[in-house]
Amino acid sequence: MIATLSMGANILNKREYIEKAEEIGEFIINKLIKDGRLYTSYKDGKIRNKGVLDDYAYVIWGFIELFQVTLNKKWLNNAQNLMDSMIDLFFDDGVLYLSGSDVNDLPIRTKNVYDGAIPSGNNISVFNLMRLYSITNNDYYKDVFEEIIYSLKTDIEKNPLAFITLISGLIYDKSGGLHINLALDLDNKNINKNNNKDVNNIINKDININKNINKISINIAKEKLSFWNPFLTISLLDKDSENFNENMVSVCENMTCKPYKKIDDFLYDDIDSKIIKLTNKNVEN
């Protein structure tokens, strides 16, 4: 639901969807996580039922989408915390188990690696790992991803249609995806008089981005580019901590990042994606 609301808010320009997604996210953080452990039931101030792999996978996915649409690092930090906890609890011998290592009342630990009516927690987690790796550049996530792929290699080759989500993550890995690095002034008093680090105000001033995994729209100096990309991620840097004098942007494609440019000097030509070449008719002035 968090992921759907986040993407819907971006596509339909509905601020209330973001507010609802954040409300749900806050509830999960404040009510359903205890000592770093995710639970699935809350009533009368009490939590029950330790989350299984699928619960972790889908909450992490929601938090990643919410970060991409708000660029509020709170959601990225929580996605990373849950991912680290998920790896500790469910990852063993190169595979992700359905139940956590802290669950002792089951005769065996099972695995659920096949996509069904909805993608399995294993395969969503593979995609989450690659997106977090792209956003944070944390090699640990890439290493876990590669171990899972290696352990499931034979199964994937025998029945690829049962691993559609996982294969999407594999394509992401091989292509390098499309990544946007933004170095912005998060304390610009001219933009935000209250100086409360309202990232949305700053971005809308300098670089207007529809931020989700499928679509990016950059509006700079009346130049607009819209295109479809299933493997888009965005990282937000504080330009002061990165020693930039001005707000900057860098585009990474095919695992190679271009030098940073001033946002005012950024043009759609700076993105070389094949997708752009197929959709130049969508460029508007």
PDB file of C-alpha atoms in Angstrom:
ATOM      1  CA  MET A   1       0.000   0.000   0.000  1.00  0.00           C
ATOM      2  CA  ILE A   2       2.845   2.419   0.836  1.00  0.00           C
ATOM      3  CA  ALA A   3       4.531   1.704  -2.497  1.00  0.00           C
ATOM      4  CA  THR A   4       1.257   2.096  -4.401  1.00  0.00           C
ATOM      5  CA  LEU A   5       0.375   5.365  -2.694  1.00  0.00           C
ATOM      6  CA  SER A   6       3.883   6.733  -3.300  1.00  0.00           C
ATOM      7  CA  MET A   7       3.862   5.951  -7.010  1.00  0.00           C
ATOM      8  CA  GLY A   8       0.243   7.073  -7.350  1.00  0.00           C
ATOM      9  CA  ALA A   9       1.034  10.393  -5.669  1.00  0.00           C
ATOM     10  CA  ASN A  10       3.750  11.012  -8.214  1.00  0.00           C
ATOM     11  CA  ILE A  11       1.798   9.976 -11.289  1.00  0.00           C
ATOM     12  CA  LEU A  12      -1.459  11.684 -10.283  1.00  0.00           C
ATOM     13  CA  ASN A  13       0.141  14.611  -8.425  1.00  0.00           C
ATOM     14  CA  LYS A  14      -1.820  13.819  -5.279  1.00  0.00           C
ATOM     15  CA  ARG A  15      -0.131  15.177  -2.171  1.00  0.00           C
ATOM     16  CA  GLU A  16      -2.718  13.448   0.033  1.00  0.00           C
ATOM     17  CA  TYR A  17      -1.462  10.070  -1.171  1.00  0.00           C
ATOM     18  CA  ILE A  18       2.005  10.886   0.130  1.00  0.00           C
ATOM     19  CA  GLU A  19       0.528  11.999   3.436  1.00  0.00           C
ATOM     20  CA  LYS A  20      -1.365   8.712   3.764  1.00  0.00           C
ATOM     21  CA  ALA A  21       1.716   6.688   2.813  1.00  0.00           C
ATOM     22  CA  GLU A  22       3.737   8.537   5.447  1.00  0.00           C
ATOM     23  CA  GLU A  23       0.989   7.982   8.016  1.00  0.00           C
ATOM     24  CA  ILE A  24       1.113   4.224   7.375  1.00  0.00           C
ATOM     25  CA  GLY A  25       4.916   4.282   7.474  1.00  0.00           C
ATOM     26  CA  GLU A  26       4.897   6.115  10.795  1.00  0.00           C
ATOM     27  CA  PHE A  27       2.499   3.556  12.248  1.00  0.00           C
ATOM     28  CA  ILE A  28       4.769   0.680  11.212  1.00  0.00           C
ATOM     29  CA  ILE A  29       7.870   2.377  12.636  1.00  0.00           C
ATOM     30  CA  ASN A  30       6.237   3.418  15.905  1.00  0.00           C
ATOM     31  CA  LYS A  31       3.896   0.485  16.554  1.00  0.00           C
ATOM     32  CA  LEU A  32       5.089  -2.601  14.686  1.00  0.00           C
ATOM     33  CA  ILE A  33       8.873  -2.517  15.143  1.00  0.00           C
ATOM     34  CA  LYS A  34      10.353  -3.449  18.501  1.00  0.00           C
ATOM     35  CA  ASP A  35      14.084  -3.823  19.136  1.00  0.00           C
ATOM     36  CA  GLY A  36      14.610  -3.768  15.384  1.00  0.00           C
ATOM     37  CA  ARG A  37      12.154  -6.665  14.841  1.00  0.00           C
ATOM     38  CA  LEU A  38       9.126  -6.267  12.563  1.00  0.00           C
ATOM     39  CA  TYR A  39       5.777  -7.569  13.843  1.00  0.00           C
ATOM     40  CA  THR A  40       2.483  -7.896  11.952  1.00  0.00           C
ATOM     41  CA  SER A  41      -0.277  -7.473  14.536  1.00  0.00           C
ATOM     42  CA  TYR A  42      -1.078  -4.563  16.850  1.00  0.00           C
ATOM     43  CA  LYS A  43      -4.003  -4.160  19.230  1.00  0.00           C
ATOM     44  CA  ASP A  44      -4.513  -2.281  22.511  1.00  0.00           C
ATOM     45  CA  GLY A  45      -0.856  -1.291  22.666  1.00  0.00           C
ATOM     46  CA  LYS A  46       0.403  -4.872  22.223  1.00  0.00           C
ATOM     47  CA  ILE A  47       2.212  -6.335  19.227  1.00  0.00           C
ATOM     48  CA  ARG A  48       2.160  -9.979  18.168  1.00  0.00           C
ATOM     49  CA  ASN A  49       3.326 -12.260  15.381  1.00  0.00           C
ATOM     50  CA  LYS A  50       6.892 -11.877  14.180  1.00  0.00           C
ATOM     51  CA  GLY A  51       7.040 -10.881  10.538  1.00  0.00           C
ATOM     52  CA  VAL A  52       8.149 -13.405   7.936  1.00  0.00           C
ATOM     53  CA  LEU A  53      10.352 -12.703   4.928  1.00  0.00           C
ATOM     54  CA  ASP A  54       7.472 -11.444   2.775  1.00  0.00           C
ATOM     55  CA  ASP A  55       6.473  -8.892   5.431  1.00  0.00           C
ATOM     56  CA  TYR A  56      10.002  -7.495   5.518  1.00  0.00           C
ATOM     57  CA  ALA A  57      10.319  -7.481   1.732  1.00  0.00           C
ATOM     58  CA  TYR A  58       7.133  -5.540   1.103  1.00  0.00           C
ATOM     59  CA  VAL A  59       7.649  -2.999   3.906  1.00  0.00           C
ATOM     60  CA  ILE A  60      11.187  -2.333   2.661  1.00  0.00           C
ATOM     61  CA  TRP A  61       9.831  -1.873  -0.858  1.00  0.00           C
ATOM     62  CA  GLY A  62       7.272   0.613   0.443  1.00  0.00           C
ATOM     63  CA  PHE A  63       9.906   2.609   2.312  1.00  0.00           C
ATOM     64  CA  ILE A  64      12.158   2.724  -0.757  1.00  0.00           C
ATOM     65  CA  GLU A  65       9.304   4.069  -2.897  1.00  0.00           C
ATOM     66  CA  LEU A  66       8.409   6.611  -0.227  1.00  0.00           C
ATOM     67  CA  PHE A  67      11.997   7.813  -0.127  1.00  0.00           C
ATOM     68  CA  GLN A  68      12.098   8.126  -3.915  1.00  0.00           C
ATOM     69  CA  VAL A  69       8.978  10.289  -3.987  1.00  0.00           C
ATOM     70  CA  THR A  70       9.843  12.483  -0.968  1.00  0.00           C
ATOM     71  CA  LEU A  71      13.665  12.262  -0.827  1.00  0.00           C
ATOM     72  CA  ASN A  72      13.227  12.235   2.949  1.00  0.00           C
ATOM     73  CA  LYS A  73      16.169  10.184   4.221  1.00  0.00           C
ATOM     74  CA  LYS A  74      14.090   8.981   7.150  1.00  0.00           C
ATOM     75  CA  TRP A  75      12.454   6.427   4.864  1.00  0.00           C
ATOM     76  CA  LEU A  76      15.745   5.370   3.314  1.00  0.00           C
ATOM     77  CA  ASN A  77      17.278   4.886   6.764  1.00  0.00           C
ATOM     78  CA  ASN A  78      14.355   2.741   7.866  1.00  0.00           C
ATOM     79  CA  ALA A  79      14.538   0.707   4.642  1.00  0.00           C
ATOM     80  CA  GLN A  80      18.223   0.042   5.332  1.00  0.00           C
ATOM     81  CA  ASN A  81      17.607  -0.837   8.980  1.00  0.00           C
ATOM     82  CA  LEU A  82      14.929  -3.343   8.024  1.00  0.00           C
ATOM     83  CA  MET A  83      17.072  -4.762   5.223  1.00  0.00           C
ATOM     84  CA  ASP A  84      19.999  -5.288   7.599  1.00  0.00           C
ATOM     85  CA  SER A  85      17.650  -6.950  10.097  1.00  0.00           C
ATOM     86  CA  MET A  86      16.115  -9.066   7.336  1.00  0.00           C
ATOM     87  CA  ILE A  87      19.522 -10.330   6.210  1.00  0.00           C
ATOM     88  CA  ASP A  88      20.484 -11.229   9.798  1.00  0.00           C
ATOM     89  CA  LEU A  89      17.219 -13.083  10.427  1.00  0.00           C
ATOM     90  CA  PHE A  90      16.435 -14.779   7.121  1.00  0.00           C
ATOM     91  CA  PHE A  91      19.638 -15.091   5.064  1.00  0.00           C
ATOM     92  CA  ASP A  92      21.634 -18.286   5.525  1.00  0.00           C
ATOM     93  CA  ASP A  93      23.764 -20.434   3.210  1.00  0.00           C
ATOM     94  CA  GLY A  94      23.071 -18.186   0.245  1.00  0.00           C
ATOM     95  CA  VAL A  95      19.277 -18.282   0.492  1.00  0.00           C
ATOM     96  CA  LEU A  96      16.480 -16.380   2.203  1.00  0.00           C
ATOM     97  CA  TYR A  97      14.216 -18.471   4.417  1.00  0.00           C
ATOM     98  CA  LEU A  98      10.554 -17.700   5.012  1.00  0.00           C
ATOM     99  CA  SER A  99      10.842 -17.671   8.818  1.00  0.00           C
ATOM    100  CA  GLY A 100      13.410 -15.868  10.931  1.00  0.00           C
ATOM    101  CA  SER A 101      16.240 -17.513  12.830  1.00  0.00           C
ATOM    102  CA  ASP A 102      14.587 -16.320  16.051  1.00  0.00           C
ATOM    103  CA  VAL A 103      11.492 -18.485  15.465  1.00  0.00           C
ATOM    104  CA  ASN A 104      11.877 -21.794  17.322  1.00  0.00           C
ATOM    105  CA  ASP A 105       8.422 -23.396  17.185  1.00  0.00           C
ATOM    106  CA  LEU A 106       8.583 -24.691  13.601  1.00  0.00           C
ATOM    107  CA  PRO A 107       9.795 -28.212  12.694  1.00  0.00           C
ATOM    108  CA  ILE A 108      11.639 -26.964   9.592  1.00  0.00           C
ATOM    109  CA  ARG A 109      12.532 -23.664   7.943  1.00  0.00           C
ATOM    110  CA  THR A 110      10.991 -23.445   4.500  1.00  0.00           C
ATOM    111  CA  LYS A 111      11.856 -21.302   1.491  1.00  0.00           C
ATOM    112  CA  ASN A 112       9.423 -19.596  -0.854  1.00  0.00           C
ATOM    113  CA  VAL A 113      11.355 -18.582  -3.948  1.00  0.00           C
ATOM    114  CA  TYR A 114       8.680 -18.783  -6.647  1.00  0.00           C
ATOM    115  CA  ASP A 115       6.466 -15.900  -7.762  1.00  0.00           C
ATOM    116  CA  GLY A 116       2.774 -16.676  -7.589  1.00  0.00           C
ATOM    117  CA  ALA A 117      -0.234 -14.391  -7.781  1.00  0.00           C
ATOM    118  CA  ILE A 118       2.069 -11.858  -6.128  1.00  0.00           C
ATOM    119  CA  PRO A 119       5.882 -11.874  -6.186  1.00  0.00           C
ATOM    120  CA  SER A 120       7.557 -13.902  -3.466  1.00  0.00           C
ATOM    121  CA  GLY A 121       9.345 -12.175  -0.611  1.00  0.00           C
ATOM    122  CA  ASN A 122      12.595 -13.689  -1.872  1.00  0.00           C
ATOM    123  CA  ASN A 123      12.294 -12.123  -5.310  1.00  0.00           C
ATOM    124  CA  ILE A 124      11.080  -8.743  -4.046  1.00  0.00           C
ATOM    125  CA  SER A 125      14.065  -8.764  -1.691  1.00  0.00           C
ATOM    126  CA  VAL A 126      16.443  -9.333  -4.606  1.00  0.00           C
ATOM    127  CA  PHE A 127      15.077  -6.259  -6.334  1.00  0.00           C
ATOM    128  CA  ASN A 128      15.202  -4.283  -3.052  1.00  0.00           C
ATOM    129  CA  LEU A 129      18.839  -5.241  -2.590  1.00  0.00           C
ATOM    130  CA  MET A 130      19.808  -3.904  -6.002  1.00  0.00           C
ATOM    131  CA  ARG A 131      17.919  -0.652  -5.503  1.00  0.00           C
ATOM    132  CA  LEU A 132      19.471  -0.043  -2.092  1.00  0.00           C
ATOM    133  CA  TYR A 133      22.873  -0.830  -3.549  1.00  0.00           C
ATOM    134  CA  SER A 134      22.272   1.738  -6.292  1.00  0.00           C
ATOM    135  CA  ILE A 135      21.095   4.388  -3.824  1.00  0.00           C
ATOM    136  CA  THR A 136      23.668   3.810  -1.036  1.00  0.00           C
ATOM    137  CA  ASN A 137      26.596   2.221  -2.914  1.00  0.00           C
ATOM    138  CA  ASN A 138      26.824  -0.332  -0.083  1.00  0.00           C
ATOM    139  CA  ASP A 139      28.630  -3.354  -1.551  1.00  0.00           C
ATOM    140  CA  TYR A 140      27.176  -5.618   1.141  1.00  0.00           C
ATOM    141  CA  TYR A 141      23.761  -5.469  -0.525  1.00  0.00           C
ATOM    142  CA  LYS A 142      25.279  -6.390  -3.878  1.00  0.00           C
ATOM    143  CA  ASP A 143      27.153  -9.322  -2.306  1.00  0.00           C
ATOM    144  CA  VAL A 144      23.980 -10.755  -0.755  1.00  0.00           C
ATOM    145  CA  PHE A 145      22.172 -10.287  -4.071  1.00  0.00           C
ATOM    146  CA  GLU A 146      24.855 -12.238  -5.928  1.00  0.00           C
ATOM    147  CA  GLU A 147      24.824 -15.086  -3.392  1.00  0.00           C
ATOM    148  CA  ILE A 148      21.058 -15.484  -3.785  1.00  0.00           C
ATOM    149  CA  ILE A 149      21.310 -15.480  -7.586  1.00  0.00           C
ATOM    150  CA  TYR A 150      24.085 -18.080  -7.487  1.00  0.00           C
ATOM    151  CA  SER A 151      22.203 -20.389  -5.110  1.00  0.00           C
ATOM    152  CA  LEU A 152      19.050 -20.270  -7.281  1.00  0.00           C
ATOM    153  CA  LYS A 153      20.815 -20.471 -10.645  1.00  0.00           C
ATOM    154  CA  THR A 154      19.627 -24.005 -11.467  1.00  0.00           C
ATOM    155  CA  ASP A 155      16.031 -23.308 -10.413  1.00  0.00           C
ATOM    156  CA  ILE A 156      15.924 -20.101 -12.456  1.00  0.00           C
ATOM    157  CA  GLU A 157      17.185 -21.884 -15.573  1.00  0.00           C
ATOM    158  CA  LYS A 158      14.619 -24.673 -15.180  1.00  0.00           C
ATOM    159  CA  ASN A 159      11.622 -22.417 -14.571  1.00  0.00           C
ATOM    160  CA  PRO A 160      12.351 -18.762 -15.415  1.00  0.00           C
ATOM    161  CA  LEU A 161       8.660 -17.783 -15.464  1.00  0.00           C
ATOM    162  CA  ALA A 162       8.531 -18.442 -11.721  1.00  0.00           C
ATOM    163  CA  PHE A 163      11.285 -15.861 -11.162  1.00  0.00           C
ATOM    164  CA  ILE A 164      10.094 -12.861 -13.162  1.00  0.00           C
ATOM    165  CA  THR A 165      10.706 -10.386 -10.315  1.00  0.00           C
ATOM    166  CA  LEU A 166      14.119 -11.847  -9.544  1.00  0.00           C
ATOM    167  CA  ILE A 167      15.091 -11.757 -13.228  1.00  0.00           C
ATOM    168  CA  SER A 168      14.129  -8.077 -13.277  1.00  0.00           C
ATOM    169  CA  GLY A 169      16.651  -7.572 -10.497  1.00  0.00           C
ATOM    170  CA  LEU A 170      19.225  -9.500 -12.524  1.00  0.00           C
ATOM    171  CA  ILE A 171      18.582  -7.258 -15.545  1.00  0.00           C
ATOM    172  CA  TYR A 172      18.967  -4.275 -13.226  1.00  0.00           C
ATOM    173  CA  ASP A 173      22.341  -5.635 -12.101  1.00  0.00           C
ATOM    174  CA  LYS A 174      23.602  -6.262 -15.648  1.00  0.00           C
ATOM    175  CA  SER A 175      22.382  -2.940 -17.066  1.00  0.00           C
ATOM    176  CA  GLY A 176      23.414  -0.759 -14.141  1.00  0.00           C
ATOM    177  CA  GLY A 177      20.056   0.984 -14.319  1.00  0.00           C
ATOM    178  CA  LEU A 178      19.683   4.745 -14.386  1.00  0.00           C
ATOM    179  CA  HIS A 179      20.709   6.704 -11.313  1.00  0.00           C
ATOM    180  CA  ILE A 180      20.469  10.413 -10.516  1.00  0.00           C
ATOM    181  CA  ASN A 181      22.728  11.956  -7.874  1.00  0.00           C
ATOM    182  CA  LEU A 182      21.443  15.280  -6.534  1.00  0.00           C
ATOM    183  CA  ALA A 183      23.669  17.522  -4.425  1.00  0.00           C
ATOM    184  CA  LEU A 184      21.298  20.166  -3.057  1.00  0.00           C
ATOM    185  CA  ASP A 185      21.419  22.898  -0.455  1.00  0.00           C
ATOM    186  CA  LEU A 186      19.060  21.579   2.225  1.00  0.00           C
ATOM    187  CA  ASP A 187      19.286  24.807   4.278  1.00  0.00           C
ATOM    188  CA  ASN A 188      18.629  27.407   1.601  1.00  0.00           C
ATOM    189  CA  LYS A 189      16.874  30.176   3.527  1.00  0.00           C
ATOM    190  CA  ASN A 190      15.822  31.890   0.320  1.00  0.00           C
ATOM    191  CA  ILE A 191      13.775  28.835  -0.546  1.00  0.00           C
ATOM    192  CA  ASN A 192      12.600  27.837   2.900  1.00  0.00           C
ATOM    193  CA  LYS A 193      12.117  30.765   5.252  1.00  0.00           C
ATOM    194  CA  ASN A 194      11.498  28.503   8.209  1.00  0.00           C
ATOM    195  CA  ASN A 195      14.763  26.652   7.557  1.00  0.00           C
ATOM    196  CA  ASN A 196      13.165  23.311   8.383  1.00  0.00           C
ATOM    197  CA  LYS A 197      14.803  21.360   5.568  1.00  0.00           C
ATOM    198  CA  ASP A 198      11.655  20.949   3.512  1.00  0.00           C
ATOM    199  CA  VAL A 199      13.247  18.996   0.707  1.00  0.00           C
ATOM    200  CA  ASN A 200      10.179  19.167  -1.535  1.00  0.00           C
ATOM    201  CA  ASN A 201      10.261  22.983  -1.601  1.00  0.00           C
ATOM    202  CA  ILE A 202      13.925  22.970  -2.532  1.00  0.00           C
ATOM    203  CA  ILE A 203      13.538  20.415  -5.295  1.00  0.00           C
ATOM    204  CA  ASN A 204      10.518  22.146  -6.768  1.00  0.00           C
ATOM    205  CA  LYS A 205      12.594  25.338  -6.911  1.00  0.00           C
ATOM    206  CA  ASP A 206      15.711  23.900  -8.500  1.00  0.00           C
ATOM    207  CA  ILE A 207      14.876  20.645 -10.209  1.00  0.00           C
ATOM    208  CA  ASN A 208      11.312  19.426 -10.527  1.00  0.00           C
ATOM    209  CA  ILE A 209      11.405  15.648 -10.470  1.00  0.00           C
ATOM    210  CA  ASN A 210       8.606  13.119 -10.581  1.00  0.00           C
ATOM    211  CA  LYS A 211      10.449  10.631  -8.432  1.00  0.00           C
ATOM    212  CA  ASN A 212       9.470   7.006  -8.791  1.00  0.00           C
ATOM    213  CA  ILE A 213      10.939   3.831 -10.172  1.00  0.00           C
ATOM    214  CA  ASN A 214       9.171   4.107 -13.526  1.00  0.00           C
ATOM    215  CA  LYS A 215       9.251   7.725 -14.622  1.00  0.00           C
ATOM    216  CA  ILE A 216      11.390  10.819 -14.246  1.00  0.00           C
ATOM    217  CA  SER A 217      10.485  14.304 -15.454  1.00  0.00           C
ATOM    218  CA  ILE A 218      13.164  16.968 -15.235  1.00  0.00           C
ATOM    219  CA  ASN A 219      12.103  20.579 -15.694  1.00  0.00           C
ATOM    220  CA  ILE A 220      15.024  22.989 -16.016  1.00  0.00           C
ATOM    221  CA  ALA A 221      14.966  26.286 -17.917  1.00  0.00           C
ATOM    222  CA  LYS A 222      11.655  25.306 -19.551  1.00  0.00           C
ATOM    223  CA  GLU A 223      13.118  22.118 -20.981  1.00  0.00           C
ATOM    224  CA  LYS A 224      11.109  19.016 -20.119  1.00  0.00           C
ATOM    225  CA  LEU A 225      11.950  15.387 -20.588  1.00  0.00           C
ATOM    226  CA  SER A 226       9.629  12.472 -19.838  1.00  0.00           C
ATOM    227  CA  PHE A 227      10.495   8.836 -20.405  1.00  0.00           C
ATOM    228  CA  TRP A 228       9.848   5.403 -19.001  1.00  0.00           C
ATOM    229  CA  ASN A 229      12.575   3.636 -17.047  1.00  0.00           C
ATOM    230  CA  PRO A 230      11.902   0.684 -14.757  1.00  0.00           C
ATOM    231  CA  PHE A 231      15.321   0.925 -13.099  1.00  0.00           C
ATOM    232  CA  LEU A 232      15.533   4.509 -11.881  1.00  0.00           C
ATOM    233  CA  THR A 233      16.939   5.425  -8.481  1.00  0.00           C
ATOM    234  CA  ILE A 234      17.758   8.811  -6.964  1.00  0.00           C
ATOM    235  CA  SER A 235      20.235   9.716  -4.228  1.00  0.00           C
ATOM    236  CA  LEU A 236      20.134  12.989  -2.319  1.00  0.00           C
ATOM    237  CA  LEU A 237      23.351  14.546  -1.033  1.00  0.00           C
ATOM    238  CA  ASP A 238      23.836  17.613   1.109  1.00  0.00           C
ATOM    239  CA  LYS A 239      25.998  19.769  -1.145  1.00  0.00           C
ATOM    240  CA  ASP A 240      27.672  21.443   1.809  1.00  0.00           C
ATOM    241  CA  SER A 241      28.887  18.122   3.184  1.00  0.00           C
ATOM    242  CA  GLU A 242      30.093  17.165  -0.302  1.00  0.00           C
ATOM    243  CA  ASN A 243      32.029  20.442  -0.750  1.00  0.00           C
ATOM    244  CA  PHE A 244      29.999  21.680  -3.722  1.00  0.00           C
ATOM    245  CA  ASN A 245      29.592  25.424  -4.119  1.00  0.00           C
ATOM    246  CA  GLU A 246      26.332  25.128  -6.039  1.00  0.00           C
ATOM    247  CA  ASN A 247      23.470  22.702  -6.455  1.00  0.00           C
ATOM    248  CA  MET A 248      24.705  19.925  -8.731  1.00  0.00           C
ATOM    249  CA  VAL A 249      23.450  16.856 -10.576  1.00  0.00           C
ATOM    250  CA  SER A 250      25.183  13.753 -11.912  1.00  0.00           C
ATOM    251  CA  VAL A 251      23.640  11.058 -14.097  1.00  0.00           C
ATOM    252  CA  CYS A 252      24.851   7.453 -13.892  1.00  0.00           C
ATOM    253  CA  GLU A 253      24.150   4.946 -16.672  1.00  0.00           C
ATOM    254  CA  ASN A 254      25.650   1.560 -17.490  1.00  0.00           C
ATOM    255  CA  MET A 255      27.470   1.664 -14.144  1.00  0.00           C
ATOM    256  CA  THR A 256      29.314   4.866 -15.111  1.00  0.00           C
ATOM    257  CA  CYS A 257      28.644   8.278 -13.564  1.00  0.00           C
ATOM    258  CA  LYS A 258      29.179  11.487 -15.461  1.00  0.00           C
ATOM    259  CA  PRO A 259      30.882  14.473 -13.810  1.00  0.00           C
ATOM    260  CA  TYR A 260      28.657  16.712 -11.729  1.00  0.00           C
ATOM    261  CA  LYS A 261      27.124  19.685 -13.506  1.00  0.00           C
ATOM    262  CA  LYS A 262      25.349  22.743 -12.202  1.00  0.00           C
ATOM    263  CA  ILE A 263      21.628  22.121 -12.177  1.00  0.00           C
ATOM    264  CA  ASP A 264      21.045  25.271 -14.228  1.00  0.00           C
ATOM    265  CA  ASP A 265      23.356  23.853 -16.933  1.00  0.00           C
ATOM    266  CA  PHE A 266      21.738  20.415 -17.007  1.00  0.00           C
ATOM    267  CA  LEU A 267      20.032  19.382 -20.263  1.00  0.00           C
ATOM    268  CA  TYR A 268      18.163  16.268 -21.317  1.00  0.00           C
ATOM    269  CA  ASP A 269      21.028  15.555 -23.735  1.00  0.00           C
ATOM    270  CA  ASP A 270      23.126  14.741 -20.671  1.00  0.00           C
ATOM    271  CA  ILE A 271      21.219  11.470 -20.389  1.00  0.00           C
ATOM    272  CA  ASP A 272      22.339   9.035 -23.089  1.00  0.00           C
ATOM    273  CA  SER A 273      19.819   6.307 -22.372  1.00  0.00           C
ATOM    274  CA  LYS A 274      18.551   4.279 -25.326  1.00  0.00           C
ATOM    275  CA  ILE A 275      15.122   4.892 -23.854  1.00  0.00           C
ATOM    276  CA  ILE A 276      15.574   8.596 -24.532  1.00  0.00           C
ATOM    277  CA  LYS A 277      16.490   7.970 -28.144  1.00  0.00           C
ATOM    278  CA  LEU A 278      13.243   6.050 -28.558  1.00  0.00           C
ATOM    279  CA  THR A 279      11.110   8.742 -26.974  1.00  0.00           C
ATOM    280  CA  ASN A 280      12.522  12.039 -28.147  1.00  0.00           C
ATOM    281  CA  LYS A 281       9.060  12.877 -29.460  1.00  0.00           C
ATOM    282  CA  ASN A 282       8.012  13.278 -25.821  1.00  0.00           C
ATOM    283  CA  VAL A 283      10.448  16.124 -25.208  1.00  0.00           C
ATOM    284  CA  GLU A 284       8.639  19.435 -24.833  1.00  0.00           C
ATOM    285  CA  ASN A 285       9.976  22.993 -24.662  1.00  0.00           C
TER     286      ASN A 285
END
